[in-house]
Amino acid sequence: MIISLATSGRKAWESGDIKKAENDFLASWDAIPEPKAEYDLSQSASHGITIFYRSIGNTEKAKQWLNIMRKIYGPEEASEEYVNFLEGTICYDFGELDEAFLLFYPQYKKYGNRAFEGEDKKYLDFVKNKIKDK
């Protein structure tokens, strides 16, 4: 049921039915038993919902779900870097460029271009340009 709701949400999102997508994504989240942090699906679900809200331009809900995602992923260094990177993309996409740089730069410094693999090139370009301008 969880996966079928998430799949339905993805299809609705792709077809432009944002309201149905949101309803299905939230229903899939609600279907995960408590305590949610004990289920692997909680990580991918919270990440996906955060991405959904970022992509539709809903800053408030993207940040709300980022906080949920942060709790689900836990305090380990790799988890924190992963969540911080996503937070950087949210800040960047919503024009909070100073905050985005503060989140991206430590990862760029530690991992170089590799930290940005699989992501929109605009994030890496942003960091490189900001460093060059300093």
Tab-separated table of N, CA and C in Angstrom:
chain	number	residue	atom	x	y	z
A	1	MET	N	0.820	-1.192	0.000
A	1	MET	CA	0.000	0.000	0.000
A	1	MET	C	0.869	1.263	0.000
A	2	ILE	N	1.937	1.258	0.795
A	2	ILE	CA	2.820	2.423	0.888
A	2	ILE	C	3.419	2.728	-0.479
A	3	ILE	N	3.974	1.702	-1.093
A	3	ILE	CA	4.632	1.886	-2.385
A	3	ILE	C	3.625	2.227	-3.479
A	4	SER	N	2.466	1.609	-3.447
A	4	SER	CA	1.467	1.911	-4.485
A	4	SER	C	0.976	3.360	-4.377
A	5	LEU	N	0.839	3.856	-3.166
A	5	LEU	CA	0.452	5.261	-2.990
A	5	LEU	C	1.561	6.197	-3.476
A	6	ALA	N	2.809	5.866	-3.161
A	6	ALA	CA	3.934	6.689	-3.615
A	6	ALA	C	4.032	6.670	-5.137
A	7	THR	N	3.819	5.502	-5.730
A	7	THR	CA	3.849	5.381	-7.190
A	7	THR	C	2.726	6.194	-7.819
A	8	SER	N	1.553	6.120	-7.225
A	8	SER	CA	0.420	6.900	-7.713
A	8	SER	C	0.722	8.395	-7.600
A	9	GLY	N	1.356	8.795	-6.500
A	9	GLY	CA	1.734	10.188	-6.317
A	9	GLY	C	2.727	10.637	-7.377
A	10	ARG	N	3.692	9.783	-7.676
A	10	ARG	CA	4.700	10.111	-8.694
A	10	ARG	C	4.030	10.292	-10.059
A	11	LYS	N	3.110	9.389	-10.397
A	11	LYS	CA	2.407	9.487	-11.694
A	11	LYS	C	1.560	10.758	-11.756
A	12	ALA	N	0.891	11.075	-10.663
A	12	ALA	CA	0.078	12.294	-10.624
A	12	ALA	C	0.968	13.530	-10.777
A	13	TRP	N	2.104	13.521	-10.118
A	13	TRP	CA	3.055	14.634	-10.196
A	13	TRP	C	3.537	14.806	-11.629
A	14	GLU	N	3.917	13.702	-12.252
A	14	GLU	CA	4.399	13.753	-13.636
A	14	GLU	C	3.335	14.244	-14.609
A	15	SER	N	2.068	13.957	-14.291
A	15	SER	CA	0.985	14.389	-15.176
A	15	SER	C	0.489	15.805	-14.847
A	16	GLY	N	1.052	16.402	-13.790
A	16	GLY	CA	0.687	17.763	-13.441
A	16	GLY	C	-0.424	17.892	-12.417
A	17	ASP	N	-0.908	16.774	-11.886
A	17	ASP	CA	-1.960	16.819	-10.869
A	17	ASP	C	-1.302	16.924	-9.490
A	18	ILE	N	-0.900	18.129	-9.148
A	18	ILE	CA	-0.121	18.375	-7.933
A	18	ILE	C	-0.917	18.033	-6.669
A	19	LYS	N	-2.181	18.363	-6.649
A	19	LYS	CA	-3.004	18.086	-5.461
A	19	LYS	C	-3.103	16.582	-5.193
A	20	LYS	N	-3.347	15.798	-6.240
A	20	LYS	CA	-3.411	14.346	-6.068
A	20	LYS	C	-2.050	13.802	-5.659
A	21	ALA	N	-1.004	14.322	-6.272
A	21	ALA	CA	0.347	13.878	-5.924
A	21	ALA	C	0.604	14.115	-4.437
A	22	GLU	N	0.303	15.313	-3.971
A	22	GLU	CA	0.520	15.635	-2.564
A	22	GLU	C	-0.301	14.704	-1.666
A	23	ASN	N	-1.562	14.516	-1.997
A	23	ASN	CA	-2.417	13.640	-1.188
A	23	ASN	C	-1.875	12.219	-1.135
A	24	ASP	N	-1.433	11.699	-2.294
A	24	ASP	CA	-0.919	10.335	-2.340
A	24	ASP	C	0.402	10.207	-1.577
A	25	PHE	N	1.284	11.197	-1.745
A	25	PHE	CA	2.558	11.150	-1.025
A	25	PHE	C	2.335	11.180	0.484
A	26	LEU	N	1.457	12.055	0.928
A	26	LEU	CA	1.199	12.155	2.370
A	26	LEU	C	0.498	10.907	2.900
A	27	ALA	N	-0.382	10.325	2.092
A	27	ALA	CA	-1.040	9.077	2.499
A	27	ALA	C	-0.023	7.939	2.595
A	28	SER	N	0.942	7.918	1.666
A	28	SER	CA	1.970	6.876	1.732
A	28	SER	C	2.814	7.053	2.999
A	29	TRP	N	3.090	8.289	3.363
A	29	TRP	CA	3.831	8.556	4.593
A	29	TRP	C	3.032	8.093	5.811
A	30	ASP	N	1.751	8.441	5.821
A	30	ASP	CA	0.894	8.059	6.952
A	30	ASP	C	0.765	6.542	7.089
A	31	ALA	N	0.927	5.825	5.984
A	31	ALA	CA	0.801	4.364	6.009
A	31	ALA	C	2.028	3.677	6.613
A	32	ILE	N	3.123	4.388	6.754
A	32	ILE	CA	4.308	3.806	7.386
A	32	ILE	C	4.038	3.734	8.887
A	33	PRO	N	4.204	2.547	9.470
A	33	PRO	CA	3.912	2.408	10.903
A	33	PRO	C	4.847	3.243	11.782
A	34	GLU	N	4.390	3.494	12.975
A	34	GLU	CA	5.218	4.172	13.989
A	34	GLU	C	6.015	3.102	14.744
A	35	PRO	N	7.169	3.409	15.198
A	35	PRO	CA	7.931	4.621	14.945
A	35	PRO	C	8.549	4.580	13.538
A	36	LYS	N	8.278	5.603	12.776
A	36	LYS	CA	8.660	5.646	11.366
A	36	LYS	C	10.165	5.494	11.146
A	37	ALA	N	10.960	6.008	12.060
A	37	ALA	CA	12.416	5.964	11.901
A	37	ALA	C	12.959	4.532	11.850
A	38	GLU	N	12.176	3.573	12.286
A	38	GLU	CA	12.626	2.180	12.270
A	38	GLU	C	12.436	1.514	10.910
A	39	TYR	N	11.820	2.204	9.972
A	39	TYR	CA	11.532	1.627	8.657
A	39	TYR	C	12.366	2.328	7.583
A	40	ASP	N	13.061	1.522	6.775
A	40	ASP	CA	13.887	2.073	5.694
A	40	ASP	C	13.074	2.947	4.749
A	41	LEU	N	11.826	2.580	4.528
A	41	LEU	CA	10.975	3.372	3.632
A	41	LEU	C	10.826	4.823	4.089
A	42	SER	N	10.979	5.050	5.376
A	42	SER	CA	10.831	6.407	5.905
A	42	SER	C	11.888	7.349	5.348
A	43	GLN	N	13.089	6.829	5.132
A	43	GLN	CA	14.134	7.680	4.577
A	43	GLN	C	13.792	8.093	3.155
A	44	SER	N	13.494	7.129	2.308
A	44	SER	CA	13.202	7.482	0.911
A	44	SER	C	11.915	8.287	0.802
A	45	ALA	N	10.925	7.989	1.639
A	45	ALA	CA	9.660	8.729	1.587
A	45	ALA	C	9.854	10.184	2.012
A	46	SER	N	10.555	10.406	3.118
A	46	SER	CA	10.759	11.787	3.576
A	46	SER	C	11.624	12.558	2.581
A	47	HIS	N	12.600	11.903	1.999
A	47	HIS	CA	13.435	12.544	0.970
A	47	HIS	C	12.581	12.902	-0.245
A	48	GLY	N	11.785	11.957	-0.711
A	48	GLY	CA	10.946	12.194	-1.885
A	48	GLY	C	9.936	13.307	-1.681
A	49	ILE	N	9.333	13.354	-0.517
A	49	ILE	CA	8.346	14.400	-0.230
A	49	ILE	C	9.040	15.766	-0.156
A	50	THR	N	10.227	15.799	0.421
A	50	THR	CA	10.989	17.050	0.463
A	50	THR	C	11.301	17.536	-0.946
A	51	ILE	N	11.757	16.630	-1.796
A	51	ILE	CA	12.061	16.964	-3.194
A	51	ILE	C	10.800	17.457	-3.913
A	52	PHE	N	9.688	16.791	-3.664
A	52	PHE	CA	8.419	17.182	-4.271
A	52	PHE	C	8.099	18.633	-3.943
A	53	TYR	N	8.143	18.976	-2.661
A	53	TYR	CA	7.808	20.341	-2.265
A	53	TYR	C	8.819	21.351	-2.803
A	54	ARG	N	10.099	20.978	-2.840
A	54	ARG	CA	11.088	21.882	-3.435
A	54	ARG	C	10.756	22.126	-4.901
A	55	SER	N	10.422	21.072	-5.610
A	55	SER	CA	10.198	21.181	-7.051
A	55	SER	C	8.946	21.976	-7.410
A	56	ILE	N	7.962	21.982	-6.516
A	56	ILE	CA	6.750	22.755	-6.821
A	56	ILE	C	6.820	24.163	-6.236
A	57	GLY	N	7.961	24.487	-5.618
A	57	GLY	CA	8.174	25.840	-5.126
A	57	GLY	C	7.535	26.162	-3.790
A	58	ASN	N	7.236	25.133	-3.002
A	58	ASN	CA	6.629	25.378	-1.698
A	58	ASN	C	7.730	25.358	-0.626
A	59	THR	N	8.308	26.529	-0.382
A	59	THR	CA	9.430	26.666	0.547
A	59	THR	C	9.098	26.159	1.935
A	60	GLU	N	7.968	26.603	2.451
A	60	GLU	CA	7.599	26.270	3.825
A	60	GLU	C	7.503	24.759	4.021
A	61	LYS	N	6.798	24.091	3.124
A	61	LYS	CA	6.638	22.644	3.271
A	61	LYS	C	7.935	21.895	2.957
A	62	ALA	N	8.731	22.405	2.016
A	62	ALA	CA	10.017	21.763	1.728
A	62	ALA	C	10.893	21.786	2.973
A	63	LYS	N	10.930	22.908	3.668
A	63	LYS	CA	11.749	23.014	4.880
A	63	LYS	C	11.158	22.187	6.023
A	64	GLN	N	9.844	22.140	6.095
A	64	GLN	CA	9.186	21.316	7.123
A	64	GLN	C	9.569	19.849	6.925
A	65	TRP	N	9.494	19.383	5.694
A	65	TRP	CA	9.828	17.988	5.408
A	65	TRP	C	11.318	17.732	5.505
A	66	LEU	N	12.128	18.729	5.249
A	66	LEU	CA	13.560	18.578	5.453
A	66	LEU	C	13.841	18.291	6.931
A	67	ASN	N	13.145	18.966	7.823
A	67	ASN	CA	13.311	18.705	9.258
A	67	ASN	C	12.854	17.305	9.636
A	68	ILE	N	11.774	16.842	9.023
A	68	ILE	CA	11.326	15.465	9.261
A	68	ILE	C	12.391	14.500	8.747
A	69	MET	N	12.880	14.769	7.548
A	69	MET	CA	13.918	13.926	6.952
A	69	MET	C	15.159	13.889	7.846
A	70	ARG	N	15.561	15.029	8.378
A	70	ARG	CA	16.738	15.100	9.252
A	70	ARG	C	16.563	14.180	10.465
A	71	LYS	N	15.376	14.170	11.054
A	71	LYS	CA	15.110	13.298	12.209
A	71	LYS	C	15.156	11.825	11.803
A	72	ILE	N	14.586	11.514	10.649
A	72	ILE	CA	14.539	10.126	10.182
A	72	ILE	C	15.940	9.612	9.849
A	73	TYR	N	16.756	10.444	9.205
A	73	TYR	CA	18.099	10.018	8.802
A	73	TYR	C	19.058	9.922	9.980
A	74	GLY	N	18.825	10.685	11.025
A	74	GLY	CA	19.670	10.607	12.204
A	74	GLY	C	20.920	11.460	12.119
A	75	PRO	N	21.716	11.437	13.204
A	75	PRO	CA	22.838	12.370	13.336
A	75	PRO	C	24.185	11.899	12.759
A	76	GLU	N	24.242	10.750	12.131
A	76	GLU	CA	25.526	10.284	11.607
A	76	GLU	C	26.067	11.266	10.577
A	77	GLU	N	27.397	11.316	10.437
A	77	GLU	CA	28.031	12.295	9.552
A	77	GLU	C	27.540	12.185	8.109
A	78	ALA	N	27.498	10.969	7.570
A	78	ALA	CA	27.058	10.806	6.174
A	78	ALA	C	25.609	11.246	6.004
A	79	SER	N	24.764	10.924	6.964
A	79	SER	CA	23.366	11.339	6.899
A	79	SER	C	23.251	12.847	6.966
A	80	GLU	N	24.022	13.427	7.857
A	80	GLU	CA	23.968	14.884	8.017
A	80	GLU	C	24.431	15.588	6.744
A	81	GLU	N	25.485	15.074	6.126
A	81	GLU	CA	25.964	15.675	4.875
A	81	GLU	C	24.909	15.564	3.786
A	82	TYR	N	24.255	14.418	3.708
A	82	TYR	CA	23.224	14.182	2.699
A	82	TYR	C	22.063	15.153	2.880
A	83	VAL	N	21.603	15.296	4.107
A	83	VAL	CA	20.488	16.198	4.405
A	83	VAL	C	20.921	17.651	4.203
A	84	ASN	N	22.126	17.985	4.623
A	84	ASN	CA	22.612	19.350	4.439
A	84	ASN	C	22.722	19.709	2.964
A	85	PHE	N	23.132	18.753	2.142
A	85	PHE	CA	23.221	19.036	0.709
A	85	PHE	C	21.831	19.358	0.161
A	86	LEU	N	20.843	18.539	0.527
A	86	LEU	CA	19.483	18.803	0.070
A	86	LEU	C	19.004	20.155	0.577
A	87	GLU	N	19.331	20.476	1.813
A	87	GLU	CA	18.966	21.794	2.343
A	87	GLU	C	19.615	22.899	1.508
A	88	GLY	N	20.851	22.672	1.089
A	88	GLY	CA	21.529	23.643	0.229
A	88	GLY	C	20.781	23.854	-1.074
A	89	THR	N	20.272	22.770	-1.646
A	89	THR	CA	19.517	22.908	-2.906
A	89	THR	C	18.228	23.689	-2.678
A	90	ILE	N	17.599	23.452	-1.546
A	90	ILE	CA	16.361	24.167	-1.226
A	90	ILE	C	16.663	25.658	-1.054
A	91	CYS	N	17.696	25.956	-0.279
A	91	CYS	CA	18.071	27.360	-0.083
A	91	CYS	C	18.409	28.015	-1.424
A	92	TYR	N	19.192	27.329	-2.239
A	92	TYR	CA	19.563	27.877	-3.541
A	92	TYR	C	18.318	28.138	-4.387
A	93	ASP	N	17.454	27.132	-4.498
A	93	ASP	CA	16.274	27.252	-5.354
A	93	ASP	C	15.311	28.328	-4.884
A	94	PHE	N	15.343	28.665	-3.596
A	94	PHE	CA	14.447	29.687	-3.069
A	94	PHE	C	15.157	31.016	-2.843
A	95	GLY	N	16.358	31.159	-3.441
A	95	GLY	CA	17.050	32.436	-3.424
A	95	GLY	C	17.810	32.770	-2.154
A	96	GLU	N	17.967	31.802	-1.266
A	96	GLU	CA	18.710	32.012	-0.020
A	96	GLU	C	20.163	31.602	-0.283
A	97	LEU	N	20.848	32.426	-1.068
A	97	LEU	CA	22.149	32.036	-1.618
A	97	LEU	C	23.265	31.980	-0.581
A	98	ASP	N	23.265	32.877	0.377
A	98	ASP	CA	24.294	32.818	1.418
A	98	ASP	C	24.178	31.517	2.215
A	99	GLU	N	22.955	31.154	2.564
A	99	GLU	CA	22.729	29.909	3.305
A	99	GLU	C	23.117	28.705	2.456
A	100	ALA	N	22.771	28.742	1.170
A	100	ALA	CA	23.113	27.638	0.274
A	100	ALA	C	24.618	27.447	0.230
A	101	PHE	N	25.351	28.531	0.095
A	101	PHE	CA	26.815	28.426	0.034
A	101	PHE	C	27.373	27.836	1.321
A	102	LEU	N	26.859	28.266	2.461
A	102	LEU	CA	27.335	27.740	3.746
A	102	LEU	C	27.103	26.230	3.871
A	103	LEU	N	26.088	25.732	3.209
A	103	LEU	CA	25.797	24.294	3.239
A	103	LEU	C	26.592	23.524	2.184
A	104	PHE	N	26.767	24.117	1.018
A	104	PHE	CA	27.488	23.444	-0.066
A	104	PHE	C	29.003	23.449	0.130
A	105	TYR	N	29.548	24.577	0.592
A	105	TYR	CA	30.991	24.743	0.596
A	105	TYR	C	31.748	23.664	1.386
A	106	PRO	N	31.312	23.314	2.604
A	106	PRO	CA	32.063	22.278	3.333
A	106	PRO	C	32.134	20.949	2.560
A	107	GLN	N	31.080	20.638	1.840
A	107	GLN	CA	31.087	19.388	1.080
A	107	GLN	C	31.969	19.509	-0.162
A	108	TYR	N	31.950	20.683	-0.778
A	108	TYR	CA	32.827	20.907	-1.920
A	108	TYR	C	34.286	20.841	-1.474
A	109	LYS	N	34.564	21.472	-0.345
A	109	LYS	CA	35.924	21.490	0.191
A	109	LYS	C	36.401	20.072	0.521
A	110	LYS	N	35.521	19.255	1.054
A	110	LYS	CA	35.876	17.896	1.475
A	110	LYS	C	35.911	16.912	0.304
A	111	TYR	N	34.946	17.024	-0.624
A	111	TYR	CA	34.797	16.012	-1.670
A	111	TYR	C	35.005	16.536	-3.094
A	112	GLY	N	35.107	17.844	-3.254
A	112	GLY	CA	35.263	18.413	-4.582
A	112	GLY	C	34.003	18.232	-5.422
A	113	ASN	N	34.205	18.122	-6.725
A	113	ASN	CA	33.072	17.974	-7.649
A	113	ASN	C	32.225	16.749	-7.343
A	114	ARG	N	32.850	15.735	-6.761
A	114	ARG	CA	32.151	14.478	-6.476
A	114	ARG	C	30.909	14.678	-5.610
A	115	ALA	N	30.938	15.666	-4.721
A	115	ALA	CA	29.789	15.933	-3.847
A	115	ALA	C	28.551	16.329	-4.643
A	116	PHE	N	28.739	16.774	-5.871
A	116	PHE	CA	27.647	17.306	-6.681
A	116	PHE	C	27.221	16.353	-7.803
A	117	GLU	N	27.829	15.178	-7.841
A	117	GLU	CA	27.496	14.211	-8.889
A	117	GLU	C	26.024	13.824	-8.814
A	118	GLY	N	25.396	13.764	-9.975
A	118	GLY	CA	23.994	13.376	-10.047
A	118	GLY	C	23.023	14.508	-9.746
A	119	GLU	N	23.556	15.665	-9.427
A	119	GLU	CA	22.717	16.827	-9.119
A	119	GLU	C	22.743	17.805	-10.284
A	120	ASP	N	21.804	18.717	-10.287
A	120	ASP	CA	21.790	19.763	-11.299
A	120	ASP	C	23.113	20.525	-11.245
A	121	LYS	N	23.716	20.725	-12.389
A	121	LYS	CA	25.018	21.380	-12.497
A	121	LYS	C	25.006	22.798	-11.924
A	122	LYS	N	23.847	23.408	-11.829
A	122	LYS	CA	23.768	24.790	-11.328
A	122	LYS	C	24.304	24.915	-9.909
A	123	TYR	N	24.187	23.860	-9.092
A	123	TYR	CA	24.668	23.937	-7.718
A	123	TYR	C	26.194	23.981	-7.663
A	124	LEU	N	26.837	23.130	-8.430
A	124	LEU	CA	28.294	23.122	-8.493
A	124	LEU	C	28.810	24.422	-9.104
A	125	ASP	N	28.192	24.862	-10.176
A	125	ASP	CA	28.596	26.123	-10.804
A	125	ASP	C	28.489	27.281	-9.817
A	126	PHE	N	27.424	27.280	-9.029
A	126	PHE	CA	27.211	28.323	-8.027
A	126	PHE	C	28.370	28.360	-7.031
A	127	VAL	N	28.723	27.201	-6.494
A	127	VAL	CA	29.810	27.149	-5.506
A	127	VAL	C	31.128	27.604	-6.129
A	128	LYS	N	31.426	27.104	-7.293
A	128	LYS	CA	32.692	27.471	-7.951
A	128	LYS	C	32.745	28.974	-8.250
A	129	ASN	N	31.653	29.524	-8.721
A	129	ASN	CA	31.618	30.962	-9.003
A	129	ASN	C	31.743	31.794	-7.732
A	130	LYS	N	31.104	31.331	-6.676
A	130	LYS	CA	31.158	32.069	-5.398
A	130	LYS	C	32.585	32.044	-4.854
A	131	ILE	N	33.266	30.927	-4.975
A	131	ILE	CA	34.659	30.823	-4.507
A	131	ILE	C	35.552	31.735	-5.331
A	132	LYS	N	35.330	31.718	-6.642
A	132	LYS	CA	36.129	32.529	-7.555
A	132	LYS	C	35.947	34.024	-7.277
A	133	ASP	N	34.726	34.405	-6.893
A	133	ASP	CA	34.423	35.823	-6.647
A	133	ASP	C	34.977	36.336	-5.314
A	134	LYS	N	35.392	35.424	-4.448
A	134	LYS	CA	35.880	35.849	-3.109
A	134	LYS	C	37.292	36.356	-3.179
